Short mmCIF file of C-alpha atoms in Angstrom, two decimals:
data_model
loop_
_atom_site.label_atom_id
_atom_site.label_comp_id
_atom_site.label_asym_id
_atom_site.label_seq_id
_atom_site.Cartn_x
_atom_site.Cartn_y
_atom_site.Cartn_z
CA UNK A 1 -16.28 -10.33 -18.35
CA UNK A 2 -17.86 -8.16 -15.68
CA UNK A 3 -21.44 -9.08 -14.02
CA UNK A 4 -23.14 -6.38 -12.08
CA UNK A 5 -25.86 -7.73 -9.39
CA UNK A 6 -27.97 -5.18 -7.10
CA UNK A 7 -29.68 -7.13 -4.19
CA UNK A 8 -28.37 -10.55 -6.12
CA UNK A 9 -30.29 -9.88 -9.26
CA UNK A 10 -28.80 -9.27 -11.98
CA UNK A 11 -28.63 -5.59 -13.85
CA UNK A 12 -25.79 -6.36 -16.17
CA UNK A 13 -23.69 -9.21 -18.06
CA UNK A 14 -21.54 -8.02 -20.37
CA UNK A 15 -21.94 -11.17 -22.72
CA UNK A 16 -25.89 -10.88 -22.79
CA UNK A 17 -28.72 -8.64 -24.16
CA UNK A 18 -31.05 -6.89 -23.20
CA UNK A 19 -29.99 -5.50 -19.95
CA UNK A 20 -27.62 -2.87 -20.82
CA UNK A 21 -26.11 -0.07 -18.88
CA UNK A 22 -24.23 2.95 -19.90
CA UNK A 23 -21.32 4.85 -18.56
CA UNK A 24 -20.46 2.03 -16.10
CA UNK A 25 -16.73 4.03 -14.12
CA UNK A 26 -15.76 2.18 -10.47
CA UNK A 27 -13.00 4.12 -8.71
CA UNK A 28 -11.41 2.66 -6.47
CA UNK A 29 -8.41 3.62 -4.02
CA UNK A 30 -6.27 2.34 -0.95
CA UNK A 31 -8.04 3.20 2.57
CA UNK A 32 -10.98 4.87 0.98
CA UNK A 33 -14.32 3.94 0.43
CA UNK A 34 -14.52 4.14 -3.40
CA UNK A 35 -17.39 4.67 -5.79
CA UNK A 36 -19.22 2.75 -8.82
CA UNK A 37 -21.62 4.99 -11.07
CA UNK A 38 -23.77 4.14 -13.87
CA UNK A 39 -26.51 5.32 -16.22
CA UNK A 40 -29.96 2.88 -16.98
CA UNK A 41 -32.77 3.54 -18.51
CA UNK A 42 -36.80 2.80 -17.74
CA UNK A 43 -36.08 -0.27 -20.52
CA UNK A 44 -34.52 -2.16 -18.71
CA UNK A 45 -36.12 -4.83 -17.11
CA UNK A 46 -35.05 -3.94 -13.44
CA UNK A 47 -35.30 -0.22 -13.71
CA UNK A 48 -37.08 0.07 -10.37
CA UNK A 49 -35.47 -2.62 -8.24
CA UNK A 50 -32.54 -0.25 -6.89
CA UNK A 51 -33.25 1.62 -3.48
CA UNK A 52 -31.16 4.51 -2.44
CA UNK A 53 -28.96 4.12 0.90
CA UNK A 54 -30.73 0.33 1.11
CA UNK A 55 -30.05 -1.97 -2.15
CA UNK A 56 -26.32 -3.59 -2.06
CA UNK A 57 -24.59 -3.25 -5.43
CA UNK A 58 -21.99 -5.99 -6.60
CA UNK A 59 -19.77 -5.96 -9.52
CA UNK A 60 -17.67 -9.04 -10.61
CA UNK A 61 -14.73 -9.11 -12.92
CA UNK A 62 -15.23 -13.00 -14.22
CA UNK A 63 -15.30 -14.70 -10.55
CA UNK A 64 -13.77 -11.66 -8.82
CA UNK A 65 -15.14 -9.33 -6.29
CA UNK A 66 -14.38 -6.04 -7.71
CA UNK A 67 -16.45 -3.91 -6.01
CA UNK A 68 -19.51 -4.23 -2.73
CA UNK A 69 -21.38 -1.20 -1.64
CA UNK A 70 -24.59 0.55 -1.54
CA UNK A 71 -26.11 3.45 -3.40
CA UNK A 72 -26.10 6.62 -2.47
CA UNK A 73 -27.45 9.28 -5.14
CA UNK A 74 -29.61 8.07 -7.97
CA UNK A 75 -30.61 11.10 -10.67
CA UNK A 76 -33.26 11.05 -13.19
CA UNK A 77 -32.81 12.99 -16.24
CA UNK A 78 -34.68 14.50 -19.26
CA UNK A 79 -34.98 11.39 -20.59
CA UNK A 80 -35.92 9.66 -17.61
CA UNK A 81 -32.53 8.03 -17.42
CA UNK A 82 -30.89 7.21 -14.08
CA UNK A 83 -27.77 7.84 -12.92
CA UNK A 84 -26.62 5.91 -10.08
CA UNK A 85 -24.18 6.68 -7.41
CA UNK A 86 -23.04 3.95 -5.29
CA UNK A 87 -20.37 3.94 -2.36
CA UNK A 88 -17.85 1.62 -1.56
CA UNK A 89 -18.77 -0.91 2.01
CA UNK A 90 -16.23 0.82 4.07
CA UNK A 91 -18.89 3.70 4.13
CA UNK A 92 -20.97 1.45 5.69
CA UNK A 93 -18.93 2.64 8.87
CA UNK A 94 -20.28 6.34 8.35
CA UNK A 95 -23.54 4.83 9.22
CA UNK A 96 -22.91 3.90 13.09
CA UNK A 97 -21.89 6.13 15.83
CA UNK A 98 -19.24 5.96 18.79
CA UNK A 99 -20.01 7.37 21.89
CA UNK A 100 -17.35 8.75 24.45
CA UNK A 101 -15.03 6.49 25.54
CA UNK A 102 -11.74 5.88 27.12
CA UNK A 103 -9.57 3.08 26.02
CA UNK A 104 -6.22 1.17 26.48
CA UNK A 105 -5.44 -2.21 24.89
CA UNK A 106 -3.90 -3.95 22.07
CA UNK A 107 -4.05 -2.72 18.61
CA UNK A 108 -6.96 -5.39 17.82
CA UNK A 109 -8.67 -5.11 20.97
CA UNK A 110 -9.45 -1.44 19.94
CA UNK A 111 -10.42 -2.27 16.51
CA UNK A 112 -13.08 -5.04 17.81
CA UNK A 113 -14.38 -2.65 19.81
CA UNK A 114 -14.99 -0.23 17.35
CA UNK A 115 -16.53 -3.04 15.18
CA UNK A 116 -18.06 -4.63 17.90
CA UNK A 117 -20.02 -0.98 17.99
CA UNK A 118 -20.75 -0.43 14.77
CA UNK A 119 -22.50 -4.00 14.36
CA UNK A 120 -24.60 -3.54 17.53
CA UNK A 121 -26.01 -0.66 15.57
CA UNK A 122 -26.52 -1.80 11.53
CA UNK A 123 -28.02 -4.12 9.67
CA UNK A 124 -26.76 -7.32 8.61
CA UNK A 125 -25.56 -6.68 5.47
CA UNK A 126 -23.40 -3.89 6.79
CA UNK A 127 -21.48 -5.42 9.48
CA UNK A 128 -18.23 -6.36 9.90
CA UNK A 129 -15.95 -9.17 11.13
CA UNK A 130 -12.71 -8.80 12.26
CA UNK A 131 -9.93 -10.11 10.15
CA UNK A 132 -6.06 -9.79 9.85
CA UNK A 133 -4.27 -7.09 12.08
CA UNK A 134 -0.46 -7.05 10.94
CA UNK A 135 -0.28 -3.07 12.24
CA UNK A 136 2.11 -3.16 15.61
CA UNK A 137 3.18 -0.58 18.05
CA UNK A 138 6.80 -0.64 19.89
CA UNK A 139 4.17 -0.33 23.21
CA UNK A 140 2.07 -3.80 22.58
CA UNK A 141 -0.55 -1.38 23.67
CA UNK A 142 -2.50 1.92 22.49
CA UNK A 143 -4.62 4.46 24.62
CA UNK A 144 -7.34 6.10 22.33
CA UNK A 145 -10.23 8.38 23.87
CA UNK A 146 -12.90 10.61 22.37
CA UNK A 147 -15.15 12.52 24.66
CA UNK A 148 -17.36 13.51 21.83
CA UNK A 149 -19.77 11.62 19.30
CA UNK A 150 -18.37 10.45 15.92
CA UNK A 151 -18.85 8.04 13.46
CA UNK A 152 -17.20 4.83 13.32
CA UNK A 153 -15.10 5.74 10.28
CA UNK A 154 -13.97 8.89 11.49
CA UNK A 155 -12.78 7.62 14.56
CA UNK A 156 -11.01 4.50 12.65
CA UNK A 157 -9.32 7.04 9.99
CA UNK A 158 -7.99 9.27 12.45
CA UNK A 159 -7.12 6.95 16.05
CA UNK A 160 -5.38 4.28 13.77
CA UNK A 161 -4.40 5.44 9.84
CA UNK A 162 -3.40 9.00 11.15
CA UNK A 163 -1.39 7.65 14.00
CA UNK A 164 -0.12 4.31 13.22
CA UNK A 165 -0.44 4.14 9.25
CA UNK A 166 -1.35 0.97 7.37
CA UNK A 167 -4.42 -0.05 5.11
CA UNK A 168 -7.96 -0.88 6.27
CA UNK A 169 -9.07 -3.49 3.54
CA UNK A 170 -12.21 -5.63 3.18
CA UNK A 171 -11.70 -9.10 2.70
CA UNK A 172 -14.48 -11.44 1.29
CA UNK A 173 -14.33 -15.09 1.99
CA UNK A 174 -16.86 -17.77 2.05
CA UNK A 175 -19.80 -14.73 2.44
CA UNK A 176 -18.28 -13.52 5.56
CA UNK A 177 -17.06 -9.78 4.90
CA UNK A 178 -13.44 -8.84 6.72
CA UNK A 179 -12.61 -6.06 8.20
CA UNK A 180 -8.26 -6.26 7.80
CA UNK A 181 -6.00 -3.94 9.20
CA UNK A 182 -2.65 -4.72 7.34
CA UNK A 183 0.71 -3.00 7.64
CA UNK A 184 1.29 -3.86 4.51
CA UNK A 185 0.18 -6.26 1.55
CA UNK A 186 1.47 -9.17 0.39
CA UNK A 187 0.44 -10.08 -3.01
CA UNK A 188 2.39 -9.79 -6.06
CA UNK A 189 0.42 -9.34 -9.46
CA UNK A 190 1.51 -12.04 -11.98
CA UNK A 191 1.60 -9.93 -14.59
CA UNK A 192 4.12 -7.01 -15.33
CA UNK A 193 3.91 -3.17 -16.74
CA UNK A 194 6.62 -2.87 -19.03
CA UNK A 195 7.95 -0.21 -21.48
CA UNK A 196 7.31 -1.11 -25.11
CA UNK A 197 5.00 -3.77 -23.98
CA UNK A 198 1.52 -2.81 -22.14
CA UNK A 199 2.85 0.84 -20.78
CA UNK A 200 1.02 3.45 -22.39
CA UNK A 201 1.55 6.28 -20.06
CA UNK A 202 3.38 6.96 -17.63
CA UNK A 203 3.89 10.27 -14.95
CA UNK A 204 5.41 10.86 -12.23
CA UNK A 205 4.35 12.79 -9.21
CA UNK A 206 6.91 14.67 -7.04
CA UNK A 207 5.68 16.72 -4.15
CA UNK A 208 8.04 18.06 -1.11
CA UNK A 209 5.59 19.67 1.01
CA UNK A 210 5.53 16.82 3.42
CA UNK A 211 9.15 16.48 3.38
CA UNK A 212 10.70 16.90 7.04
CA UNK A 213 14.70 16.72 8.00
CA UNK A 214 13.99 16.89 11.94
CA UNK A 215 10.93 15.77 14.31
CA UNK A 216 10.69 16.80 17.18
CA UNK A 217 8.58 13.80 19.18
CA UNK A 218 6.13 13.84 22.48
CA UNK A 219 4.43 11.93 24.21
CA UNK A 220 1.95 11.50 26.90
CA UNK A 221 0.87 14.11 28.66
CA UNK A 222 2.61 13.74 32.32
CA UNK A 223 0.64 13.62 35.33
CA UNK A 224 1.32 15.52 38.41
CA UNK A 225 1.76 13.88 42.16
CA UNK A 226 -2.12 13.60 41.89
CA UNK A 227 -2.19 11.79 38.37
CA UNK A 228 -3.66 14.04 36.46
CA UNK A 229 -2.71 15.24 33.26
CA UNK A 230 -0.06 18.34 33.00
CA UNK A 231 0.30 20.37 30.26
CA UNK A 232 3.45 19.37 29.87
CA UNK A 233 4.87 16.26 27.44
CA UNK A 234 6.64 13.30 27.59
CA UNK A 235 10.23 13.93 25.50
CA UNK A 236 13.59 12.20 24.14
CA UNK A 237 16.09 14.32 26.11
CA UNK A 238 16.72 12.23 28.67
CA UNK A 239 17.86 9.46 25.76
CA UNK A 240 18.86 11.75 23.03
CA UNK A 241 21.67 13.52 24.10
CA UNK A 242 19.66 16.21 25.95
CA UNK A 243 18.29 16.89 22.74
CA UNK A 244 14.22 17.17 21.76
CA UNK A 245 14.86 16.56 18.25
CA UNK A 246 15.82 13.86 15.42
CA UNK A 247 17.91 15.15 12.90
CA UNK A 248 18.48 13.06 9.22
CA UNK A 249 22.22 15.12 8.41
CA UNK A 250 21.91 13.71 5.05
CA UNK A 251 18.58 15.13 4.32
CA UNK A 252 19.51 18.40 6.42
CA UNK A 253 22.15 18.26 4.26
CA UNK A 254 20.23 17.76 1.39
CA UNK A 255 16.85 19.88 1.69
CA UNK A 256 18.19 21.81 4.27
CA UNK A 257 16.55 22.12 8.15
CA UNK A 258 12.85 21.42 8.18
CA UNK A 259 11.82 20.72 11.80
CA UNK A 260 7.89 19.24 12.64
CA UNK A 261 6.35 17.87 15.56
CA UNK A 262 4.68 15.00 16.17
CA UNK A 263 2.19 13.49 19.14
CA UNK A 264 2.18 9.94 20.21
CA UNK A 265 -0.61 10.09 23.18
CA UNK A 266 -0.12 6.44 23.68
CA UNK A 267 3.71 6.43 24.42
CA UNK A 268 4.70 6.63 27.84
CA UNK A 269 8.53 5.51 27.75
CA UNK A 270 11.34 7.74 26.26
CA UNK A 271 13.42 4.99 24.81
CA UNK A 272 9.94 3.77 22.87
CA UNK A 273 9.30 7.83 21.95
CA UNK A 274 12.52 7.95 20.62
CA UNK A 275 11.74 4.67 18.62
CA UNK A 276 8.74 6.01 17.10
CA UNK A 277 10.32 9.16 16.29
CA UNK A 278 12.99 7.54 14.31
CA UNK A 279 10.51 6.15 12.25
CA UNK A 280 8.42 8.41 11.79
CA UNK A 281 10.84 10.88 10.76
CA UNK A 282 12.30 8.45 8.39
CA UNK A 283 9.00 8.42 6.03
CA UNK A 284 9.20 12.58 6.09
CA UNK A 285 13.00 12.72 4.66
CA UNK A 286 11.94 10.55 1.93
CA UNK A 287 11.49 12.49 -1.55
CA UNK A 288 7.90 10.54 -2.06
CA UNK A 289 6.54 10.05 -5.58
CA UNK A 290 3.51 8.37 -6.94
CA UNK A 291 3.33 6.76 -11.00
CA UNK A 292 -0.52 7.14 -12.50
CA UNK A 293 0.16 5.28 -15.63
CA UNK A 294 -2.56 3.93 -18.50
CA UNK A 295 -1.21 0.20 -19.14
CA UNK A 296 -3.38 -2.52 -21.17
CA UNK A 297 -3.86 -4.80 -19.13
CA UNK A 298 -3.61 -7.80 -20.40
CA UNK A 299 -5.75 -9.87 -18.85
CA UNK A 300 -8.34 -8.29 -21.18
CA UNK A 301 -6.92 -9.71 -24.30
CA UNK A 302 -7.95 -13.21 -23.68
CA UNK A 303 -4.51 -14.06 -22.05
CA UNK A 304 -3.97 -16.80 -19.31
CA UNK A 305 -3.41 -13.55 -16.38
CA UNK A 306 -5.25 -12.13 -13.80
CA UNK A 307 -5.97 -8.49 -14.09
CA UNK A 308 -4.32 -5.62 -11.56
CA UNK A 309 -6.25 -5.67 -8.64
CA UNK A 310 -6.48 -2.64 -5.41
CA UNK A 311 -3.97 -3.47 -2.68
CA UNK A 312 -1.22 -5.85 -5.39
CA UNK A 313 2.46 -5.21 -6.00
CA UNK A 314 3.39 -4.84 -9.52
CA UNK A 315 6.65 -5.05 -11.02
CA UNK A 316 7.17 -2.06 -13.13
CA UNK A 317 9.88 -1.92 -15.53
CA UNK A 318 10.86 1.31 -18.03
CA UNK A 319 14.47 2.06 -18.88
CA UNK A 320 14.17 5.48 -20.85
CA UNK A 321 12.12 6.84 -16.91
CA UNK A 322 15.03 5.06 -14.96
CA UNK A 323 12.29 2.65 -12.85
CA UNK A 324 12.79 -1.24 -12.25
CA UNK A 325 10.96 -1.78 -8.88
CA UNK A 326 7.73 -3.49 -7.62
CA UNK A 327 5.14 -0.04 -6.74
CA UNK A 328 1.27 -0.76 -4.82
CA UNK A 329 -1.91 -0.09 -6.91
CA UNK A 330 -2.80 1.89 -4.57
CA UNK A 331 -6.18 3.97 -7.18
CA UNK A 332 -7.77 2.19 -10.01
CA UNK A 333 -10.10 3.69 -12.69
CA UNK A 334 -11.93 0.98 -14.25
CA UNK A 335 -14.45 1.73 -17.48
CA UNK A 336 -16.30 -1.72 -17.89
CA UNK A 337 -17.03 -0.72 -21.66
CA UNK A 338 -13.94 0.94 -22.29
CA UNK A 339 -10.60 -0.90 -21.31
CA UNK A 340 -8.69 1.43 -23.02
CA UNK A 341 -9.97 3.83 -20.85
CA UNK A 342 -8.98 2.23 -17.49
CA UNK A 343 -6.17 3.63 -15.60
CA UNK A 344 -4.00 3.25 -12.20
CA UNK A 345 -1.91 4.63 -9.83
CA UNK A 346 0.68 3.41 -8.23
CA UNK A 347 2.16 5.13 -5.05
CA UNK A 348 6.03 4.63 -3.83
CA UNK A 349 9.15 6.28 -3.52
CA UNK A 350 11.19 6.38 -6.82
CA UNK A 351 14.89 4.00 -5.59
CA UNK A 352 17.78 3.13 -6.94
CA UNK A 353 18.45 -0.68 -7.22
CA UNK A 354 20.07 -0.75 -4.00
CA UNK A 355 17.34 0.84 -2.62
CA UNK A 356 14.75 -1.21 -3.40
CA UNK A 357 17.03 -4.16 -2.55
CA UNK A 358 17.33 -2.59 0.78
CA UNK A 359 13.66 -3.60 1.65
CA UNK A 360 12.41 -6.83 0.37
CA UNK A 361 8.47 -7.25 0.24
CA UNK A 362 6.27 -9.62 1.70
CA UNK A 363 5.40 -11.75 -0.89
CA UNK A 364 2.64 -14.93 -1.10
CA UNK A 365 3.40 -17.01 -3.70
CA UNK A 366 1.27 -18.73 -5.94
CA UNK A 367 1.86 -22.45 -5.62
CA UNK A 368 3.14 -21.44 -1.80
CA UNK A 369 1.71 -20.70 1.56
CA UNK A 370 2.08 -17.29 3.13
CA UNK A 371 5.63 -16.87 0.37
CA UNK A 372 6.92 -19.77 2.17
CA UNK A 373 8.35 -20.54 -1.75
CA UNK A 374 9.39 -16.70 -2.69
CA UNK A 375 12.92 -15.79 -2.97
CA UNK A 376 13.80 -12.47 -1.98
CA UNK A 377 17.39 -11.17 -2.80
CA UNK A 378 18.83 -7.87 -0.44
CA UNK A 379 21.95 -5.82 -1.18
CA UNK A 380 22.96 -4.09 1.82
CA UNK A 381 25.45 -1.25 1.92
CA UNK A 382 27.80 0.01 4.70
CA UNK A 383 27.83 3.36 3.84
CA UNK A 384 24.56 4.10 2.65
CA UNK A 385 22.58 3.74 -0.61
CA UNK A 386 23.37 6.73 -2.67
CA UNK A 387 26.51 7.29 -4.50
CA UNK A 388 27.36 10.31 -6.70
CA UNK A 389 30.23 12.49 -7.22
CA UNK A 390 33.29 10.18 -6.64
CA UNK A 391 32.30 10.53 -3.50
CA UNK A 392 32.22 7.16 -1.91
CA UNK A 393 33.58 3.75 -0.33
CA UNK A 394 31.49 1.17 0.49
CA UNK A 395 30.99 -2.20 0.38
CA UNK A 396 27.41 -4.38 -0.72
CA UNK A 397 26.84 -6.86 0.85
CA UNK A 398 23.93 -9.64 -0.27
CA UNK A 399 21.28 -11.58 1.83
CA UNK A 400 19.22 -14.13 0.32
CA UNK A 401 15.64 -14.63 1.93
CA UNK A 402 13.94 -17.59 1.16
CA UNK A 403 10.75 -18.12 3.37
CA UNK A 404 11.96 -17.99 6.95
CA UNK A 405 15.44 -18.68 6.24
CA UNK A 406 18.70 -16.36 5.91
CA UNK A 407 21.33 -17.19 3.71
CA UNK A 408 24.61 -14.68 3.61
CA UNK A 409 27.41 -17.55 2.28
CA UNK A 410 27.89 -19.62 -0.81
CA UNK A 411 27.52 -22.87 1.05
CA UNK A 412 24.00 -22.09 2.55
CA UNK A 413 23.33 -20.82 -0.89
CA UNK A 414 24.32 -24.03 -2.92
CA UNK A 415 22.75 -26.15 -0.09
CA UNK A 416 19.45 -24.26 -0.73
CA UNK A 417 19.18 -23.83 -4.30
CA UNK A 418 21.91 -26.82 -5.92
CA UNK A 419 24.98 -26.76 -6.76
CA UNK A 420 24.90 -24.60 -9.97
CA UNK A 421 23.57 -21.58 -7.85
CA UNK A 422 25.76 -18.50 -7.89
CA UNK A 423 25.11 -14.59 -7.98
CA UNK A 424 25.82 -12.49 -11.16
CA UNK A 425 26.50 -8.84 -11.04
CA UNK A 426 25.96 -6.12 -13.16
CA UNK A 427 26.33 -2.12 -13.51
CA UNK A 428 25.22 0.42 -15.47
CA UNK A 429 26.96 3.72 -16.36
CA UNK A 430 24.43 7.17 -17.08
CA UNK A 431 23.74 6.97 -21.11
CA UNK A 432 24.00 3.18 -21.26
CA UNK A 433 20.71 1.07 -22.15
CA UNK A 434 21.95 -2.23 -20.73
CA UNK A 435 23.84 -3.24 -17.91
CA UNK A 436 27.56 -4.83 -18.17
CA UNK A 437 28.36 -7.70 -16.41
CA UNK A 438 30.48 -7.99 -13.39
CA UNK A 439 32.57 -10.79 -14.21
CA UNK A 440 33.01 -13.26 -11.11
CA UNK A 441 37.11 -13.31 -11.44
CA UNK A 442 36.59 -9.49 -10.72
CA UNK A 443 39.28 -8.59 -8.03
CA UNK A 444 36.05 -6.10 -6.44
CA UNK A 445 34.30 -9.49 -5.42
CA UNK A 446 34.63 -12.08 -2.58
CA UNK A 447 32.90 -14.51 -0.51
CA UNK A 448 32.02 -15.76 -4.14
CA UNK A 449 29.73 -13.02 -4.70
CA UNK A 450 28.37 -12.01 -1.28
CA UNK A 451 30.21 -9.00 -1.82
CA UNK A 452 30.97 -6.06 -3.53
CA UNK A 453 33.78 -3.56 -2.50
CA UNK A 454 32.96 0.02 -4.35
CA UNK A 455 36.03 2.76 -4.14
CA UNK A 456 35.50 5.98 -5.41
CA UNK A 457 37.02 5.48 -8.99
CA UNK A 458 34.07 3.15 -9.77
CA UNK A 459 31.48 6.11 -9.39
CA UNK A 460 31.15 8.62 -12.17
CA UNK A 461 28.09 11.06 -11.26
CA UNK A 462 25.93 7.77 -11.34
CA UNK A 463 25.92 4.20 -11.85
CA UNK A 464 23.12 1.25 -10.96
CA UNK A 465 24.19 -1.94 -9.47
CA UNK A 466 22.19 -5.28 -9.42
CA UNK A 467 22.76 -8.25 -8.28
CA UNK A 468 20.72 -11.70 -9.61
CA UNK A 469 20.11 -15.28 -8.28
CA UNK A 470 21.05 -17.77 -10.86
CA UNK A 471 20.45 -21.48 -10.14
CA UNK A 472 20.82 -23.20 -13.41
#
């Protein structure tokens, strides 16, 4: 059931007459500010209550907040129809201005100040308080400057999403709107894609232009006896070897030797510089995919779900495309009169099972506080994650993450989950559909499961390991 509201009356209920509207498409995406258009015409009883660039348009999916933001464009037609184009609240931020400034602080210090700007300048309805900031820096401390006029979301987009990554998300509580800065979110949908079931569509993005096997890192500018700026950089050398650069060998090896640079103004140590290098070059090595998919969401048919919401983890599953892994919605195209229509994307790097075992996600439970109840399960490898071409010995090794605690032995595990808990194994072989179990008398296991000793014999071009919790 969607309701749309503009200044709190309402324009549209899809479950009563006489106020229709046509064409109603939101789109919405991760760190942008989205859009919501949609056709009326002069019969309808609030034709002439929306205002360009002043009325604030609301859409609710049943109780939900699906989309907040004003309108931008409205176009009358032949017919005297008109079309109108709203914007998401984040570009509420294009509406204020920064002025020159020099700044050094914590990561939430800055973005209070920025808000802290932007409020003294806009209406009520278009301010912002600030919520959540998860992003860190290995410095506890940024320097940002702009010597020139800009707006607020300019500045915001390119002095913390450029630099330092993460998701600027508005949070609604209690009427107060949020302004979060998250390194990452933490809510996994209750409801699954999977093949055969509510997956429609499904394709699969590949693009290697950002790909990089080697950075080359700098940072602050250093100042001369006088302390002012040189033109000259802070680098790794003197804790890399003598070396400038960050090489990946097994992407060199791989894609060959790609080589970028990157700036971090704020960094003023070489052993942080080579920190942030590290992981910054790790995101570049990765082969980065995204999924846009059509699935039914289910929700819609009356079932006791909640629908795929912006900024969720999903657990997507689909043997015959080789994917069993949670992926962000990080785009949604919704049609309120055509479900059928709707569509998402969902952004991520493509892993194996170890690989996505590798990195357990953040996860707040339903019946628990902060995923003080979620189980996470992590295989860890000695010898990397990738195995092909009876080309490898390694052993996996499996931690157990249950709220705040650790658990690497069968003892903690039983003490934690009962008695009857254990781990069950499994691989699969390229042209099998299921996976064959690992029996637990296997001569390959010890520490009752913990792990997993791989020789080369056991790898024919490819083969998927998983590992499962069982605790009844």
């Amino acid at each position: 059931m969607y309701r749309v509201y503009s200044d709190g009356q309402l324009i549209y209920h899809s479950k009563l007459e006489g106020m229709p509207i046509f064409n109603p498409s939101i789109e919405l995406e991760v760190n942008k500010t989205g859009s919501f258009i949609f056709t009326l015409y002069p019969s309808h009883p609030r034709y002439g209550v929306i205002q360009r660039l002043k009325s604030i348009i609301t859409v609710y999916q049943d109780d939900y907040l699906l989309f907040r933001g004003r309108v931008l464009d409205d176009e009358i037609g032949w017919h005297n129809e008109k079309t109108v184009t709203c914007e998401g609240d984040l570009a509420f931020l294009l509406d204020s201005q920064l002025r020159p400034y020099d700044f050094t602080g914590s990561i939430t210090e800055y973005l209070q100040m920025l808000l802290d700007s932007h409020n003294s300048q806009v209406e009520e309805e278009k301010r912002f308080a600030l919520g959540k900031v998860t992003v860190t820096d290995a410095n506890d401390y940024i320097v940002r400057s702009n010597i020139d006029y800009t707006d607020t979301w300019t500045e915001m987009t390119a002095k913390l999403l450029d630099l330092l990554g993460g998701y600027l998300h508005i949070r609604h509580e209690n009427g107060v709107h949020y302004l979060d800065y998250l390194k990452d979110f933490t809510l996994l949908a209750p409801q699954k894609i999977t093949f055969g079931k509510n997956l429609i569509d499904l394709k699969r993005i590949r693009k290697g232009s950002d790909i990089a096997t080697a950075v080359i890192p700098l940072g602050a500018k250093i100042k001369d006896a006088e302390g002012n700026d040189t033109d000259k950089r802070l680098t790794i050398e003197t804790v890399n070897d003598g070396l400038d650069a960050i090489v990946d060998e097994e992407a060199k090896a791989q894609y060959g030797f790609i080589v970028k640079t990157v700036i971090f103004d704020d960094v003023t140590e070489p052993q942080n510089l080579l920190t942030k290098g590290k992981a910054y070059l790790a995101g570049l090595v990765k082969a980065l995919e995204s999924i846009e998919l059509t699935a039914a969401d289910l929700a819609a048919t009356g079932q006791d779900i909640t629908s795929f919401h912006l900024g969720t983890w999903v657990q997507t599953e689909s043997h015959p495309h080789g994917i069993n892994q949670r992926f962000l919605v990080s785009k949604l195209s919704i049609k309120l009169l055509d479900p059928g229509a709707n569509k998402m994307t969902l952004g991520g790097v493509i892993q194996t099972y170890t690989q996505q075992a590798s990195k357990p996600i953040p996860v707040t439970a339903k019946d628990g506080k902060d995923g003080q109840d979620g189980v996470t399960l992590r295989i860890d490898s000695s010898r990397g994650t990738v195995f092909k071409n009876n080309a490898v010995s390694t052993t996996l090794n499996v931690v157990i993450f249950k709220g705040g605690k650790t658990i690497t032995d069968a003892a903690a595990m039983r003490k934690e989950f009962g008695t009857a808990a254990h781990l069950e194994w499994g691989w699969q072989r390229i042209g099998e559909n299921t996976f064959g179990t690992i029996l637990s008398t296997d001569s390959r296991l010890s520490e009752e499961g913990f792990a997993l000793m791989l020789t080369p014999g056991d790898v024919d071009t490819k083969v998927v390991f998983k590992c499962q919790l069982v605790t009844a």
